[in-house]
Short mmCIF file of C-alpha atoms and ligand atoms in Angstrom, two decimals:
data_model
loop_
_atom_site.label_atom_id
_atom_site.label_comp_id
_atom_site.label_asym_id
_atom_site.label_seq_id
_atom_site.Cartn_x
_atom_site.Cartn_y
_atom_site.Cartn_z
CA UNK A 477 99.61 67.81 19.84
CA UNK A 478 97.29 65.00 19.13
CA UNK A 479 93.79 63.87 19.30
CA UNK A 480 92.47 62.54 21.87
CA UNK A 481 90.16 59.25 21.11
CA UNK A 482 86.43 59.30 20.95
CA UNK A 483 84.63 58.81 23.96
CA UNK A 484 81.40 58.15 25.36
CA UNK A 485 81.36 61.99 27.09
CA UNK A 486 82.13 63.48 23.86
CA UNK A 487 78.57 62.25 22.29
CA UNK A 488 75.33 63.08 23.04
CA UNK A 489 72.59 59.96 24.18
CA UNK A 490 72.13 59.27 20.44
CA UNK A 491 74.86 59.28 19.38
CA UNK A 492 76.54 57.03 21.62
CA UNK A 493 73.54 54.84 20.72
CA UNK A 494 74.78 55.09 17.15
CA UNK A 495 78.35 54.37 18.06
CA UNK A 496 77.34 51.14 19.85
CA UNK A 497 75.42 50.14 17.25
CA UNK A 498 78.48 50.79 14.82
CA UNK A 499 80.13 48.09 17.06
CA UNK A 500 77.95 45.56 16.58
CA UNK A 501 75.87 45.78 19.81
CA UNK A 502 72.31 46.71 20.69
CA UNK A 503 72.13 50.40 21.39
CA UNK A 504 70.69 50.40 24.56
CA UNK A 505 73.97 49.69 25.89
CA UNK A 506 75.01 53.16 25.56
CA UNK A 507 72.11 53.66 27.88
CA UNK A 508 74.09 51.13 30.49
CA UNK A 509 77.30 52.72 29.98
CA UNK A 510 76.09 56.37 30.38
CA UNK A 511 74.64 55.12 33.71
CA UNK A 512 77.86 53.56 34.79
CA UNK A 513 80.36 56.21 34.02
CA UNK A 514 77.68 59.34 35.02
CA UNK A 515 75.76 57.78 37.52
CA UNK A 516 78.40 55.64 39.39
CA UNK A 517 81.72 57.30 38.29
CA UNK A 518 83.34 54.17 37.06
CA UNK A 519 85.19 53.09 33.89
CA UNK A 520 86.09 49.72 34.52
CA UNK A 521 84.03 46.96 32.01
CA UNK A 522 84.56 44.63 34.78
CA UNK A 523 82.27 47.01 37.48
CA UNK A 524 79.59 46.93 34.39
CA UNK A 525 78.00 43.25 35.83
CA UNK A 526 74.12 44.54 33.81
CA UNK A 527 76.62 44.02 30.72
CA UNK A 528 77.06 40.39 29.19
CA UNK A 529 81.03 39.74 30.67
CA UNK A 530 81.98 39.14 26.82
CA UNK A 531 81.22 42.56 26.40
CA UNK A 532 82.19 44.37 29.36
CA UNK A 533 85.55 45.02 28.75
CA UNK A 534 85.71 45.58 25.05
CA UNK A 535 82.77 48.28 25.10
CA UNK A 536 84.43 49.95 28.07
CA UNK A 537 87.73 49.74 25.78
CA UNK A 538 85.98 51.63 22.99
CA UNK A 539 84.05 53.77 24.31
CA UNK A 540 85.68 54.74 27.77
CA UNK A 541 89.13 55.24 27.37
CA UNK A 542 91.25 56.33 30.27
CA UNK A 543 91.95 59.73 29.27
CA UNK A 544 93.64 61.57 31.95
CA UNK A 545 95.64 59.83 34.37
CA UNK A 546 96.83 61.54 37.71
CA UNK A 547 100.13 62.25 37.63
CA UNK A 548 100.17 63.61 41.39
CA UNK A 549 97.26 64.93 43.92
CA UNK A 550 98.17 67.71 46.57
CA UNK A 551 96.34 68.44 49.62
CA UNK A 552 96.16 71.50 51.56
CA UNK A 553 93.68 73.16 53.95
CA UNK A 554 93.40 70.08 56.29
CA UNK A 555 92.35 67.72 53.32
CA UNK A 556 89.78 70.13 52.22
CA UNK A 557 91.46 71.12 49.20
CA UNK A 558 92.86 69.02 46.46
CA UNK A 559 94.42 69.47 43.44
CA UNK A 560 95.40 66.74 40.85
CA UNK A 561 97.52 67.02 38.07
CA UNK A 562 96.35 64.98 35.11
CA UNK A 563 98.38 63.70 32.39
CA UNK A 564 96.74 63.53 29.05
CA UNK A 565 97.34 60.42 26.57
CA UNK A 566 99.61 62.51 24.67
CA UNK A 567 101.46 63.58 27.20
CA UNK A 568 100.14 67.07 28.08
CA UNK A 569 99.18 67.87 31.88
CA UNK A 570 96.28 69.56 32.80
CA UNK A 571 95.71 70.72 36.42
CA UNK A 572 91.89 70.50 38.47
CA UNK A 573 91.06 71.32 41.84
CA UNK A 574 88.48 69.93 44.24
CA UNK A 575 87.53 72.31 47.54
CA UNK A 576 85.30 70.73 50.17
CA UNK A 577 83.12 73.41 52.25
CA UNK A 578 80.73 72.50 54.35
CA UNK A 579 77.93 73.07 52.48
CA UNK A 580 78.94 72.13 48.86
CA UNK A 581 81.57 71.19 46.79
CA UNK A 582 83.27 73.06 43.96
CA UNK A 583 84.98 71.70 41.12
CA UNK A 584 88.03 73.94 39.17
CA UNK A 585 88.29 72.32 35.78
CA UNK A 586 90.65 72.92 33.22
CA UNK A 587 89.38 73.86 29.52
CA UNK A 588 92.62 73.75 28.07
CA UNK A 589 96.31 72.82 27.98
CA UNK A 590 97.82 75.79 28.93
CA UNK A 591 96.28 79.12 27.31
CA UNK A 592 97.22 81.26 24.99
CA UNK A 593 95.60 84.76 26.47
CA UNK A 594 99.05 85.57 27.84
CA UNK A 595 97.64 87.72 31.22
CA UNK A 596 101.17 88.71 32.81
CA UNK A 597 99.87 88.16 36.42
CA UNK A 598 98.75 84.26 35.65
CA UNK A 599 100.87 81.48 35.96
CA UNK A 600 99.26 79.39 33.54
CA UNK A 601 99.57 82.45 31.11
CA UNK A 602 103.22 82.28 30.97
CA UNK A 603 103.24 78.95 29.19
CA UNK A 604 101.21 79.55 25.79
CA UNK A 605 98.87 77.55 25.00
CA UNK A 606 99.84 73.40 24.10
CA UNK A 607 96.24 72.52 22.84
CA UNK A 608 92.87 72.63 23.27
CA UNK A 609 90.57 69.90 26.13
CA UNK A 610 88.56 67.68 24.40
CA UNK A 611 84.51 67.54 25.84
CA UNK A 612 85.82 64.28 27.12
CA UNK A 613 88.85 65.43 28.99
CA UNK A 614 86.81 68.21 30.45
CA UNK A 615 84.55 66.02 32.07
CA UNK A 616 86.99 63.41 32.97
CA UNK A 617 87.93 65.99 35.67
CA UNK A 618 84.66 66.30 37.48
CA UNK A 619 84.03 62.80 37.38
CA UNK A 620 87.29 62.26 38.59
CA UNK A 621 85.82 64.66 41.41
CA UNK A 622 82.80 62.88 41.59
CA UNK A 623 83.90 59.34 42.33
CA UNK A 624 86.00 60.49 45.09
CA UNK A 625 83.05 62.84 47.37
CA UNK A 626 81.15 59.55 46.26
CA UNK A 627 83.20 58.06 48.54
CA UNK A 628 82.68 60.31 51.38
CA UNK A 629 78.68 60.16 50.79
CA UNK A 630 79.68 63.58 48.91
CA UNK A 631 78.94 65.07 45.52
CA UNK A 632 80.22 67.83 43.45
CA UNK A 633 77.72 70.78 43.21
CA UNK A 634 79.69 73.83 42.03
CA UNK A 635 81.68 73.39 38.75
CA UNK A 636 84.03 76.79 37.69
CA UNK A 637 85.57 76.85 34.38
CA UNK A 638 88.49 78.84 36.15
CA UNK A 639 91.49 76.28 35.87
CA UNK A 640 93.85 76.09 33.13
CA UNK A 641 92.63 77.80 29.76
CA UNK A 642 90.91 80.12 28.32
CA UNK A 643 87.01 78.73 27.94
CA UNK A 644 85.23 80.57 25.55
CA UNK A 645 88.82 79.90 23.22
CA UNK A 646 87.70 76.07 23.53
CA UNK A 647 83.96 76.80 22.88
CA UNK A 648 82.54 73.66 21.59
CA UNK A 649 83.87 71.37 23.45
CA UNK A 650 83.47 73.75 26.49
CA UNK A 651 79.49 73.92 25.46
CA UNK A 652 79.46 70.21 24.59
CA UNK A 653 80.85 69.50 28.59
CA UNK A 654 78.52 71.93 30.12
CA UNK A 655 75.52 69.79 28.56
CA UNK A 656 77.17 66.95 29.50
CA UNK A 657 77.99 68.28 33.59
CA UNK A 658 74.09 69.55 33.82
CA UNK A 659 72.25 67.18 31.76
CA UNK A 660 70.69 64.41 33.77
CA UNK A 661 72.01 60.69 34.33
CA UNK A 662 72.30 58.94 31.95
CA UNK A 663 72.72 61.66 29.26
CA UNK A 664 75.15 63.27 31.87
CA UNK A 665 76.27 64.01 35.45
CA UNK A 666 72.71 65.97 36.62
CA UNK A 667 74.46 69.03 38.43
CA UNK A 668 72.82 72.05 37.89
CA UNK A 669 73.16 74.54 35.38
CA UNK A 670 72.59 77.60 37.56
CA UNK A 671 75.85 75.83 39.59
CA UNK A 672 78.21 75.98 36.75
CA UNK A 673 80.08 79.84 36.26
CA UNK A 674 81.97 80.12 33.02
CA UNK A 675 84.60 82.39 33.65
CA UNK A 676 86.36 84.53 30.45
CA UNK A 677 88.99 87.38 29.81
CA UNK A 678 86.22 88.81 27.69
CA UNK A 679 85.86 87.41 24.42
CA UNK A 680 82.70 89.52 23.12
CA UNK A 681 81.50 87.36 19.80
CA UNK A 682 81.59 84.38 22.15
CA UNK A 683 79.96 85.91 25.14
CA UNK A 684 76.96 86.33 22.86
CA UNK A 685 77.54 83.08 21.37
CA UNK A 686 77.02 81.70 24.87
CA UNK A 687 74.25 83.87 25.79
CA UNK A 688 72.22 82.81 22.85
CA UNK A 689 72.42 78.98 24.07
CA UNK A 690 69.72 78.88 26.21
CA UNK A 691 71.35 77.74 29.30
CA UNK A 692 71.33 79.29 32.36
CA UNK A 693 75.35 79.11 33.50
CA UNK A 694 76.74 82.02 35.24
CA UNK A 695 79.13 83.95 33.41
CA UNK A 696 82.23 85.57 34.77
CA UNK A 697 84.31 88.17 33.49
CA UNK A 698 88.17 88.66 34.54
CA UNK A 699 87.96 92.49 34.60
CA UNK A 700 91.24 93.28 36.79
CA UNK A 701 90.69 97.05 36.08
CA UNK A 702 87.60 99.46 34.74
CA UNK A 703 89.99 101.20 32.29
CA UNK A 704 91.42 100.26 29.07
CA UNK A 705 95.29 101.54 29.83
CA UNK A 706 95.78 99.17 32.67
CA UNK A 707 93.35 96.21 31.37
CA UNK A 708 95.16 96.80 27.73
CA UNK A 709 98.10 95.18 29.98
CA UNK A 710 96.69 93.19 32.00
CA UNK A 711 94.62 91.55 29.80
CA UNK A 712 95.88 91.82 26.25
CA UNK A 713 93.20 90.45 24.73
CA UNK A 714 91.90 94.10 25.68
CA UNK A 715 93.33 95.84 22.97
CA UNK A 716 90.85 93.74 20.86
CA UNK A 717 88.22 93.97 22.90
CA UNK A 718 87.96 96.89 25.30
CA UNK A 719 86.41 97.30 28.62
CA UNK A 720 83.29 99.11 27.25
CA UNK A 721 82.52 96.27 24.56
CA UNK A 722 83.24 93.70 27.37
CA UNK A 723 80.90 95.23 29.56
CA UNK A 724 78.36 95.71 27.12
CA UNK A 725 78.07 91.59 26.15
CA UNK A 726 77.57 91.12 29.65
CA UNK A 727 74.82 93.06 30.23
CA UNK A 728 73.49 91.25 27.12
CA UNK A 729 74.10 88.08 28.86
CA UNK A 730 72.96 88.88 31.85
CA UNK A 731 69.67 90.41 30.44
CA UNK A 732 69.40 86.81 27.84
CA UNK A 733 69.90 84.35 30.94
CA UNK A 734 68.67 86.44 33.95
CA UNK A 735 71.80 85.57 35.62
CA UNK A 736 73.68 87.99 37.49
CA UNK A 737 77.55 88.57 36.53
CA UNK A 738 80.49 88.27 38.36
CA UNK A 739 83.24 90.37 37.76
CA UNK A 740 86.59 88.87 38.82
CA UNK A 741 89.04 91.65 40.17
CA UNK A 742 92.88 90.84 41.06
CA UNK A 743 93.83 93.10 43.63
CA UNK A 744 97.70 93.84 42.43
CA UNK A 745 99.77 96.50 44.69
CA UNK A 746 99.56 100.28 43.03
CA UNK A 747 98.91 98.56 39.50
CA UNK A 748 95.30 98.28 39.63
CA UNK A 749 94.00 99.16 43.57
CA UNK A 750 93.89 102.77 43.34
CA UNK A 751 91.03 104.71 45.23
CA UNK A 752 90.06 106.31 41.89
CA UNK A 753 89.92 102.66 40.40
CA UNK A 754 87.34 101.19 42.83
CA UNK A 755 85.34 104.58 42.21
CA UNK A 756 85.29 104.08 38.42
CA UNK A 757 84.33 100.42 38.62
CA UNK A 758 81.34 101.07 40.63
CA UNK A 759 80.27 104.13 38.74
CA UNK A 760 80.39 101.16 36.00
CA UNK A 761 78.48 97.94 37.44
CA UNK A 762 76.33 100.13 39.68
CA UNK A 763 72.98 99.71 38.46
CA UNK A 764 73.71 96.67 36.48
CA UNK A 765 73.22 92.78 37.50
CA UNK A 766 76.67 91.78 38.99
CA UNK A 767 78.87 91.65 41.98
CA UNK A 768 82.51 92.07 42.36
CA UNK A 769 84.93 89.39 43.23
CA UNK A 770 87.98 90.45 44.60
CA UNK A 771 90.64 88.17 44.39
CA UNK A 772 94.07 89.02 46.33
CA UNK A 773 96.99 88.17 43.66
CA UNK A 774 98.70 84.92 44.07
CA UNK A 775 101.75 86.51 43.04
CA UNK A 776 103.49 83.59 40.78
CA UNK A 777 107.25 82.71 40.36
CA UNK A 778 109.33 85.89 38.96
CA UNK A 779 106.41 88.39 39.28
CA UNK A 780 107.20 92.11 40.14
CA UNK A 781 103.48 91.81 41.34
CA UNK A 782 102.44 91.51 44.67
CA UNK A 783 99.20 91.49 46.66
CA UNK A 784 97.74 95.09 48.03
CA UNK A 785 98.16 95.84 51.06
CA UNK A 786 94.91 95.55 53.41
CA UNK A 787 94.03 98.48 54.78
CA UNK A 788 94.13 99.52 50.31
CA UNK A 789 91.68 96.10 49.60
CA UNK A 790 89.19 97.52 52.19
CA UNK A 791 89.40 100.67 50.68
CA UNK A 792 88.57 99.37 47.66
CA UNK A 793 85.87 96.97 48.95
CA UNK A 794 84.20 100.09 50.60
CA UNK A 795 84.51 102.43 47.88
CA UNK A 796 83.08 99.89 45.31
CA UNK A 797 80.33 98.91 48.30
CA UNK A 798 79.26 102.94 48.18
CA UNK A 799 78.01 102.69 44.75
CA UNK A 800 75.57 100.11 45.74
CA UNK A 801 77.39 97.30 44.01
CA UNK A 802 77.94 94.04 45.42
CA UNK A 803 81.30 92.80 46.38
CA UNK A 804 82.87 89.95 48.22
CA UNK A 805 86.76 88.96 48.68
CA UNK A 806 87.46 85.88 47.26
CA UNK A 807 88.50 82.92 49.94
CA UNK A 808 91.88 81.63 47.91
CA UNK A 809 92.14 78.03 48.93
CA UNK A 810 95.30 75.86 48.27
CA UNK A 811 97.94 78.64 47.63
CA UNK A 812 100.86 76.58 49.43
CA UNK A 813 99.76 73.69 46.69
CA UNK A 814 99.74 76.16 44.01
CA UNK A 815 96.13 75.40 43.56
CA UNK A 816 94.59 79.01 44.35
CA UNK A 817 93.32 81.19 41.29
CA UNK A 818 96.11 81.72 38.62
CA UNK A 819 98.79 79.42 39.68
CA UNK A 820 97.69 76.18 37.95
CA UNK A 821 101.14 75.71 35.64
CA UNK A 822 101.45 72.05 35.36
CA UNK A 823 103.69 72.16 32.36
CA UNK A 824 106.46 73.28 34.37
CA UNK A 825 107.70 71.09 37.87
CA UNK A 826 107.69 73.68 40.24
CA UNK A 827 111.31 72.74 41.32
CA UNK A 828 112.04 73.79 37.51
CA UNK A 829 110.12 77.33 37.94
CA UNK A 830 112.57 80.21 37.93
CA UNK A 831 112.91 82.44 40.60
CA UNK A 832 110.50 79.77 43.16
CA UNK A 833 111.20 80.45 46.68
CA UNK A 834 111.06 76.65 48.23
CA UNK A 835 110.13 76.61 52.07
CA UNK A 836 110.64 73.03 54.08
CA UNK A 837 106.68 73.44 54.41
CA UNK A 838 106.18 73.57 50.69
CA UNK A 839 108.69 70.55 50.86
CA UNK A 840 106.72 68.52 53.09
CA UNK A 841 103.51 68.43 51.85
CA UNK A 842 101.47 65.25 51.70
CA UNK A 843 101.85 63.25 48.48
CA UNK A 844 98.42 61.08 48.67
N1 LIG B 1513 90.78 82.29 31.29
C1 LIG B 1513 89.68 82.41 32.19
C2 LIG B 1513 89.61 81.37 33.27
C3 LIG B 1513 90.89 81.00 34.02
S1 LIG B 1513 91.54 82.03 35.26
C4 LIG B 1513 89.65 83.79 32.79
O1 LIG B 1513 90.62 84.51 32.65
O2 LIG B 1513 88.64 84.16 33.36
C5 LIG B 1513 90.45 82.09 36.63
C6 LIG B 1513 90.57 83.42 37.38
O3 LIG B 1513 91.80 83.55 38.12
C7 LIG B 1513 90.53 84.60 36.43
O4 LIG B 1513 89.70 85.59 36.96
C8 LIG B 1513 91.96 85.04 36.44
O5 LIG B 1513 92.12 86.36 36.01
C9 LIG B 1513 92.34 84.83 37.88
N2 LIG B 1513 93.79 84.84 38.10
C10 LIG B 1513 94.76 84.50 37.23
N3 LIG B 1513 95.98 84.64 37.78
C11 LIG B 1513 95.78 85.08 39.03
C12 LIG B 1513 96.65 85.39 40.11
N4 LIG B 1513 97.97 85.27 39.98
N5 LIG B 1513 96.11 85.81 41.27
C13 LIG B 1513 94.77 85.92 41.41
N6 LIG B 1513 93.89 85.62 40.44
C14 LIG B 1513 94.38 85.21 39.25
#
């Protein structure tokens, strides 16, 4: 586990000013390198031709090391969805994942190497945690993102901190790469804050850490059930801090930012998708700012867990609608890349997983 080296996305406009001027060079050439590497997605001193070519490659050198490099990309849904995995320079691989709509573009980033919140039903749960992102490495992925819509005439306007990681376990560098995903070019990338949802298994001191920031991100919480015996399993950072207490920071939140919650429900077969279950969790959002989003388990390698059955989710969706709550079912893109919610495990090649039922189509898909 080792630190990753400084870069320009870890500092704020001054002081990347400062470190420039620690190297010798006038300080407004932070200013030119911010512009490069948040307003045109590159890295490469050579691109830089505002910069004397003396300088060009040694600034880009110090200050914009290649921190991630992509190990492989996978695409699924007809090239709509993409999903890299990234290789860190000490060797740890995070995963991100890029889906096109027609109307936007969403980034899933990674906020850590693995996690250590140990949910049973995630993939990247099973691992434990390797190490925390840096601010850097957490932006590295939506620029990565970035330069390729950029391409296309594209940009990225949704960001979700709903990849690898627990985000609110990684909280300053988490904050520091929000600032630096919403703040304009060339302090950052310019995307908007109201676009960016950081999503948590409900760690309370930091949910009112983050709603005392003044920023106005949307915050969502992995619920997975309204009472404490199931979500004390599901989610075992429950036993520290229960549904009630969970509940209660995000009405703080949402009442601090204005911003309405979502609460992020895994639908998993008779464990959580009981009639009386949808009743209860409406009896406890109605009335509040949120909506329910229902996600239908990816079931990951060795799980006893499965998906509910449909004619159960509508149930659910109905009975959760009747309390005048919203609630939506969650569109999961890239499952037959292992990009949909919860089965980003890049520590693991997924010919190594146990249990991994390998189809010819899973075999074939395009390498790019
Ligand atoms: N640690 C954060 C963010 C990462 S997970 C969090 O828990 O919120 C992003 C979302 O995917 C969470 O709501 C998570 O509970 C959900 N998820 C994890 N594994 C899943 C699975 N196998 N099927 C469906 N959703 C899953």
């Amino acid at each position: 586990m080792s630190r990753p080296p400084r870069h320009l996305a870890d500092l704020d406009l001054a002081a990347r000013r400062q470190a420039v001027a620690d190297l010798g060079e006038r300080p407004f050439r932070a200013d030119q390198l911010s512009r490069h590497y948040f307003g045109r997605y590159t890295d490469t001193g050579q691109d830089m031709t505002d910069l004397p070519a003396a300088l060009r490659d040694s600034l880009a050198s110090e200050l914009l090391p290649r921190l991630l490099t992509e190990e492989r990309a996978l695409v699924a849904d007809r090239g709509a969805t993409r999903k890299s995995v990234w290789r860190a320079l000490d060797g740890a691989l995070v995963e991100s994942v890029l889906m096109k709509y027609p109307d936007r573009a969403t980034m899933c980033v990674s906020s850590q190497a693995g996690c250590g919140m140990a949910c049973p039903f995630c993939a990247t749960g099973q691992a434990g945690l390797t190490r925390n992102l840096s601010t850097a490495e957490i932006v590295a992925q939506v620029v990565a993102g970035e330069r390729l819509l950029a391409a296309e005439g594209g940009r990225v306007s949704n960001i979700v901190f709903m990849g690898m990681g627990e985000p609110l376990a990684n909280y300053k560098n988490v904050l520091a790469a929000v600032r630096r995903l919403t703040d304009p070019v060339p302090s950052g990338l310019g995307i908007s804050q109201r676009s960016v949802t950081v999503s948590t298994v409900g760690l309370v001191p930091a949910i009112g850490k983050l709603a005392a920031e003044g920023l106005s991100v949307t915050l969502a919480v992995s619920l997975h059930a309204p009472d404490d015996t199931a979500r004390d399993e599901l989610v075992p950072v429950n036993r520290r801090w229960k549904v009630a207490e969970v509940l209660a920071a995000a009405w703080d939140y949402a009442a601090a930012t204005g911003r309405r919650i979502s609460i992020e429900y895994a639908l998993i077969k008779d464990v959580n998708d009981q009639a009386w279950r949808a009743d209860l969790l409406g009896e406890l959002l109605s009335g509040h700012l949120a909506h329910v989003n229902l996600i239908p388990l990816n079931p990951t390698p060795g799980s006893r867990w499965t998906a509910s059955l449909p004619g159960v989710q509508d149930e659910f969706v109905a009975r959760i609608a009747s309390h005048g709550v919203p609630v939506t079912v969650r569109d999961t893109r890239g499952r037959e890349i292992d990009g949909a919610c919860g089965q980003l495990a890049a520590s693991v090649a997924p010919e190594d997983r146990p249990g991994r039922r390998v189809g010819a189509a899973r075999r074939a898909l395009p390498l790019v």
